[in-house]
mmCIF file with all atom_site columns, C-alpha atoms in Angstrom:
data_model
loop_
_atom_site.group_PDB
_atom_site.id
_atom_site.type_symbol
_atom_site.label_atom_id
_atom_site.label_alt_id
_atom_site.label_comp_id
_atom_site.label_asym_id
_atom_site.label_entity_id
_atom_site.label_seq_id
_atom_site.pdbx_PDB_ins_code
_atom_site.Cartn_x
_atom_site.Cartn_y
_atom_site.Cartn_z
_atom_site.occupancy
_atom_site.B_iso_or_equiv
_atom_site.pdbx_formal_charge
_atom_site.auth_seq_id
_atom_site.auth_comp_id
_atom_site.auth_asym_id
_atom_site.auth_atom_id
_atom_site.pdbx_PDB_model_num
ATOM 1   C CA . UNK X 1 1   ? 0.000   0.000   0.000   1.00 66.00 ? 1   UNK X CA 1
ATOM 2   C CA . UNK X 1 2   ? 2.662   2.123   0.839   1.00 68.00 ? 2   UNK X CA 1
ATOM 3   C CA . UNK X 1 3   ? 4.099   1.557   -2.965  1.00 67.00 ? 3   UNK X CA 1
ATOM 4   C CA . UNK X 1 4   ? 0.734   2.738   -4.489  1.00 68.00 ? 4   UNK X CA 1
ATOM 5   C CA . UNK X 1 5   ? 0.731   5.642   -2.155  1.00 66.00 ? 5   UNK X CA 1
ATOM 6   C CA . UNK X 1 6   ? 3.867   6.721   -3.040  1.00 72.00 ? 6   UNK X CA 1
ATOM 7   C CA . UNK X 1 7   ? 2.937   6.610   -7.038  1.00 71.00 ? 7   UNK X CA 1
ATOM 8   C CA . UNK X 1 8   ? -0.021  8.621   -6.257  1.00 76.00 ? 8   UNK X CA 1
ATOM 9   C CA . UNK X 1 9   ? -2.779  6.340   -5.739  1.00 74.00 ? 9   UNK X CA 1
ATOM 10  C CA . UNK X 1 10  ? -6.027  7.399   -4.022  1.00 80.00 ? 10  UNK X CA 1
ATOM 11  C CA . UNK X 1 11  ? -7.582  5.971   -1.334  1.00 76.00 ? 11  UNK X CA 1
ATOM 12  C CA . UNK X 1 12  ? -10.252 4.432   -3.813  1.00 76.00 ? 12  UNK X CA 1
ATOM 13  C CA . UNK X 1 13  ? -7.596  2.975   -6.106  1.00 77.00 ? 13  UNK X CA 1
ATOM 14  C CA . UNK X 1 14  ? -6.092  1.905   -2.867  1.00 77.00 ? 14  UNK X CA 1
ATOM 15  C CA . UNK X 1 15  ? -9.060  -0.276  -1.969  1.00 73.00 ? 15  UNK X CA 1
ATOM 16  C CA . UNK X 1 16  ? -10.026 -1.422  -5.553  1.00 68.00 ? 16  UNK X CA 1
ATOM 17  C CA . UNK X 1 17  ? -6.659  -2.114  -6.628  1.00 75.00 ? 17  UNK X CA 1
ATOM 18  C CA . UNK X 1 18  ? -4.611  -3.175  -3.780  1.00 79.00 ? 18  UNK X CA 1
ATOM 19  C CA . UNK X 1 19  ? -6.712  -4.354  -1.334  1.00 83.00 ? 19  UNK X CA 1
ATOM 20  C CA . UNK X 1 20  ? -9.660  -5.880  -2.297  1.00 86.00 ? 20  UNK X CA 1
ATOM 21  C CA . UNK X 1 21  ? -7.578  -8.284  -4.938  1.00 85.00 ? 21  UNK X CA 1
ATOM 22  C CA . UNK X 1 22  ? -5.848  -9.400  -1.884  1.00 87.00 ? 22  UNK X CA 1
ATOM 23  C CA . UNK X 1 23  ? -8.473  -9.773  0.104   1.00 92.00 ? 23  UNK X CA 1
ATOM 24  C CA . UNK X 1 24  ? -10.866 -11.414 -2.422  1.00 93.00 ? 24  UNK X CA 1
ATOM 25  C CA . UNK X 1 25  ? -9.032  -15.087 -2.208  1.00 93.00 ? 25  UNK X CA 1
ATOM 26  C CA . UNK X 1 26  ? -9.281  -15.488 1.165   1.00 94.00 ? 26  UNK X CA 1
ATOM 27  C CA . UNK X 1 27  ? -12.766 -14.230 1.515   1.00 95.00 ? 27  UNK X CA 1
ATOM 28  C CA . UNK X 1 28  ? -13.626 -16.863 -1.474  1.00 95.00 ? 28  UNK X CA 1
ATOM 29  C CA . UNK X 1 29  ? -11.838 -19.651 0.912   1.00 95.00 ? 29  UNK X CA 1
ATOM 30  C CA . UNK X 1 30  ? -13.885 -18.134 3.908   1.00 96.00 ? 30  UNK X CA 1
ATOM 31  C CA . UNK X 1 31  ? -17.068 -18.686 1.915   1.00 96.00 ? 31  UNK X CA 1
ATOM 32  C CA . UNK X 1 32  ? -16.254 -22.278 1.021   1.00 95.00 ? 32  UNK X CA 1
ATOM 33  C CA . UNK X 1 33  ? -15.003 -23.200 4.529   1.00 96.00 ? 33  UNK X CA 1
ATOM 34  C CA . UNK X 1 34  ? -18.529 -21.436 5.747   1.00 96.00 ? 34  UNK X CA 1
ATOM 35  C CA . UNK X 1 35  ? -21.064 -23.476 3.446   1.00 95.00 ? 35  UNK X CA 1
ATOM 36  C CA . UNK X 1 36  ? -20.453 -26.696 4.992   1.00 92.00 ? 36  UNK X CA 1
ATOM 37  C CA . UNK X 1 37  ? -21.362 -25.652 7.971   1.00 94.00 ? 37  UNK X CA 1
ATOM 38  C CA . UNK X 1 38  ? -24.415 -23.534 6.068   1.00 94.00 ? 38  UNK X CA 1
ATOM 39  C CA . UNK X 1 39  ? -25.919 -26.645 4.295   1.00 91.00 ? 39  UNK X CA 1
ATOM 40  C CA . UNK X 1 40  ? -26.159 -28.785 7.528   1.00 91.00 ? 40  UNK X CA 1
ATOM 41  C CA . UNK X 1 41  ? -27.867 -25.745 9.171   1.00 93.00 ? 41  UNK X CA 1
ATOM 42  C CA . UNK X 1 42  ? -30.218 -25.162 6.282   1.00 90.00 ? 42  UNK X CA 1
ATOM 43  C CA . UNK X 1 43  ? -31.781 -29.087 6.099   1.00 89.00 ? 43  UNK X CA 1
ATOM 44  C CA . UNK X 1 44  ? -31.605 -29.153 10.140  1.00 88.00 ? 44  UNK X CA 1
ATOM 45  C CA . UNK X 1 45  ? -34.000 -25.861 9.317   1.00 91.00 ? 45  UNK X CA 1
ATOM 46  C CA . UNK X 1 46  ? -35.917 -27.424 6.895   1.00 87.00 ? 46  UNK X CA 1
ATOM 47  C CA . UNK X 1 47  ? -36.678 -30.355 8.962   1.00 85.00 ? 47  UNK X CA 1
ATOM 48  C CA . UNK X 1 48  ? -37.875 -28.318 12.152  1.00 86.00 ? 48  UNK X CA 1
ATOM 49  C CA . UNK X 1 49  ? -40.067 -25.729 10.649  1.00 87.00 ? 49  UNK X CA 1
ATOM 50  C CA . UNK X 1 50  ? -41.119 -25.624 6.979   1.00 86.00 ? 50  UNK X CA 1
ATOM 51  C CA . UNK X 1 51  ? -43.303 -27.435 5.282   1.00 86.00 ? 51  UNK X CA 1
ATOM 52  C CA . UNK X 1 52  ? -41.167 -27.682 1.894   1.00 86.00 ? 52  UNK X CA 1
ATOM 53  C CA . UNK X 1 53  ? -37.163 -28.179 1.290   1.00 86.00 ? 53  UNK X CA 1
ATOM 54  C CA . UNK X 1 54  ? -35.393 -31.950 1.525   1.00 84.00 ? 54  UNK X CA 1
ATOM 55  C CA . UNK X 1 55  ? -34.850 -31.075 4.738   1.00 85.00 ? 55  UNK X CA 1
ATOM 56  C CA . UNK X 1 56  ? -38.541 -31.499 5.205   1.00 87.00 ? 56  UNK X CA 1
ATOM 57  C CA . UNK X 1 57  ? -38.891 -34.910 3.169   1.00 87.00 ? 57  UNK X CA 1
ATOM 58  C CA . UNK X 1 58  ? -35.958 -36.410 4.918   1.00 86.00 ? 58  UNK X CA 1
ATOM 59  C CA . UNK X 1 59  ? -37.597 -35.697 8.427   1.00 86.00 ? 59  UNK X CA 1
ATOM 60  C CA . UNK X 1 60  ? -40.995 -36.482 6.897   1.00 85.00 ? 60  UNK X CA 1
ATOM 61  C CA . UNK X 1 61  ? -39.639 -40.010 5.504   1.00 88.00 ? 61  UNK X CA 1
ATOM 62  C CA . UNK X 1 62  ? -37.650 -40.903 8.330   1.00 83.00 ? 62  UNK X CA 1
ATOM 63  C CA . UNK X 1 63  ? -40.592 -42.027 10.626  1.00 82.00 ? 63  UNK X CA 1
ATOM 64  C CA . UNK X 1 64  ? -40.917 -45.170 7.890   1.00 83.00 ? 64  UNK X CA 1
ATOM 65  C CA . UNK X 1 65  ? -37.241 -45.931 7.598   1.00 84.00 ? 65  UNK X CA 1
ATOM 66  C CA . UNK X 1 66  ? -37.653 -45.447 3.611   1.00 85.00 ? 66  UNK X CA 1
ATOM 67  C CA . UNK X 1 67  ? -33.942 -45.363 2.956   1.00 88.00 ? 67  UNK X CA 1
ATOM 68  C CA . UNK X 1 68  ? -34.750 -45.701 -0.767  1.00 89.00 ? 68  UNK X CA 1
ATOM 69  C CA . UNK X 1 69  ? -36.088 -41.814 -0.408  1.00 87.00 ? 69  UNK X CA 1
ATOM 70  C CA . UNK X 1 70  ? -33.779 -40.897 2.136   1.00 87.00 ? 70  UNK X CA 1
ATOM 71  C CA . UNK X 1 71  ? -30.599 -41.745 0.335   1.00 91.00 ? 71  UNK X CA 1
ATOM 72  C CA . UNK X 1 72  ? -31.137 -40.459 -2.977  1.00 91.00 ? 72  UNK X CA 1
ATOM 73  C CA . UNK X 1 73  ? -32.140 -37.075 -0.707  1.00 88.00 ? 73  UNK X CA 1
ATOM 74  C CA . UNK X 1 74  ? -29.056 -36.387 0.863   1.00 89.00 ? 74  UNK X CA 1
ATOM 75  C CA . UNK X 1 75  ? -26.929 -37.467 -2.696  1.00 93.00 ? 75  UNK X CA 1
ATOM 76  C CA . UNK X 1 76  ? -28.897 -34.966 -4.137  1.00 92.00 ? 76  UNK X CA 1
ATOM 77  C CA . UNK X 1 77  ? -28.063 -32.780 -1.174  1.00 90.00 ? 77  UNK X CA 1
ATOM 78  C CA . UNK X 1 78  ? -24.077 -33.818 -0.949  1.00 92.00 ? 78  UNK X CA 1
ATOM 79  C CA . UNK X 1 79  ? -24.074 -33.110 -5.088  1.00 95.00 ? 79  UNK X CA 1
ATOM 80  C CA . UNK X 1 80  ? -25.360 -29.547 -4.679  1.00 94.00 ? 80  UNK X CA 1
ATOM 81  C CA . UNK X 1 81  ? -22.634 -28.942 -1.965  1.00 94.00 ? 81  UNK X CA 1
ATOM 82  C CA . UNK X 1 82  ? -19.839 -30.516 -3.556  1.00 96.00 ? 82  UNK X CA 1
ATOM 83  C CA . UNK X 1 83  ? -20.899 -28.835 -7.056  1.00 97.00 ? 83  UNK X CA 1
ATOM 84  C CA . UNK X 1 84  ? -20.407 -24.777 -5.335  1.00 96.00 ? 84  UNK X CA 1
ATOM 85  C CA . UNK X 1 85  ? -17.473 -26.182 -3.436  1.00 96.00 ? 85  UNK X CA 1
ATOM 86  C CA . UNK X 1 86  ? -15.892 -27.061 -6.999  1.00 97.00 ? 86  UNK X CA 1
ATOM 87  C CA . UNK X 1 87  ? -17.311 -23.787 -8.522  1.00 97.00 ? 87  UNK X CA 1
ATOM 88  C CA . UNK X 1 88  ? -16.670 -21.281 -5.885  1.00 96.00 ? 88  UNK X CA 1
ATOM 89  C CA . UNK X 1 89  ? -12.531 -22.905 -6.115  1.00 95.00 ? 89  UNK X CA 1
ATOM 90  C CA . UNK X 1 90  ? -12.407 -22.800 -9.599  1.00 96.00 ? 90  UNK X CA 1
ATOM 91  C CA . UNK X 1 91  ? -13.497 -18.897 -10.066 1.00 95.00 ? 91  UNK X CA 1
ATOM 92  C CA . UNK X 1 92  ? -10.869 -18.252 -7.727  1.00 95.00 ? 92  UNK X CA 1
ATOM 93  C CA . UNK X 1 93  ? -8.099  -20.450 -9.309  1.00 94.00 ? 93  UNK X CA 1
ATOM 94  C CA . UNK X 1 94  ? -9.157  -18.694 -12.598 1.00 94.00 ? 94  UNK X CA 1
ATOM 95  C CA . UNK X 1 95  ? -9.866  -15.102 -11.290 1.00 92.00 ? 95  UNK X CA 1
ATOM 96  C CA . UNK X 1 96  ? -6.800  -14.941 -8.655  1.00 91.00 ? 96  UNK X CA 1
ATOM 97  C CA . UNK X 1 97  ? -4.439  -17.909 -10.055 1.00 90.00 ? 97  UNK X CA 1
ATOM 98  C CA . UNK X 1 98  ? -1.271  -15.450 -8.305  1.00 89.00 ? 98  UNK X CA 1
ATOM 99  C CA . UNK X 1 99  ? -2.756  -16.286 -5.030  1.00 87.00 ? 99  UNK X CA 1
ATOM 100 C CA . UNK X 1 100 ? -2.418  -20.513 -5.871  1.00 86.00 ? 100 UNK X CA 1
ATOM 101 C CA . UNK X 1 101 ? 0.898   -20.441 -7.246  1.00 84.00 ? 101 UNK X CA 1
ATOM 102 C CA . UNK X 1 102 ? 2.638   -23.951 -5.886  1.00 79.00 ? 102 UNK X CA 1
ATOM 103 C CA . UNK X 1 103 ? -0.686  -25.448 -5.555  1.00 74.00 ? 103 UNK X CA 1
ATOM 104 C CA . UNK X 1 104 ? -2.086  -28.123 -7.290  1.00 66.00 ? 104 UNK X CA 1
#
């Protein structure tokens, strides 16, 4: 920061040049870290007090042991997760591939 000062930068080019590309990985890694965390909160939701969701079917089938609706439920459920787990790393790989250099 110090280096852009010293160039002339403004405080806004500061904070949209500088530090908000630096900041932007991390808060992407934050985010993925977060929506495990997230998903199990949202069905646990779901299954306590709404009426629609997976959540809701899972709880609703459980009382019959119907493991041929519960499973394909919570693939469906681990799919969607592991899908904008894959997403969210790729757009920052692409979009900040400075910050994952010596990474595979």
């Amino acid at each position: 920061m110090v280096k852009a000062q010293t160039l002339g930068a403004s405080s806004w080019q500061l904070a949209l040049r500088v530090a908000l590309p630096q900041a932007l990985p991390r808060l992407i890694a934050g985010l993925r870290l977060s929506l495990g965390p997230a998903w199990v909160y949202l069905i646990s939701a779901e299954a306590i007090a709404s009426d629609v969701g997976l959540g809701y079917r899972i709880f609703l089938v459980r009382r019959y042991l119907s493991m041929d609706v519960i499973i394909p439920y919570v693939a469906w459920i681990s799919l969607l997760a592991i899908v904008t787990d894959v997403l969210l790393l790729q757009l920052s790989r692409r979009a900040f591939a400075w910050a994952h250099q010596g990474q595979r």
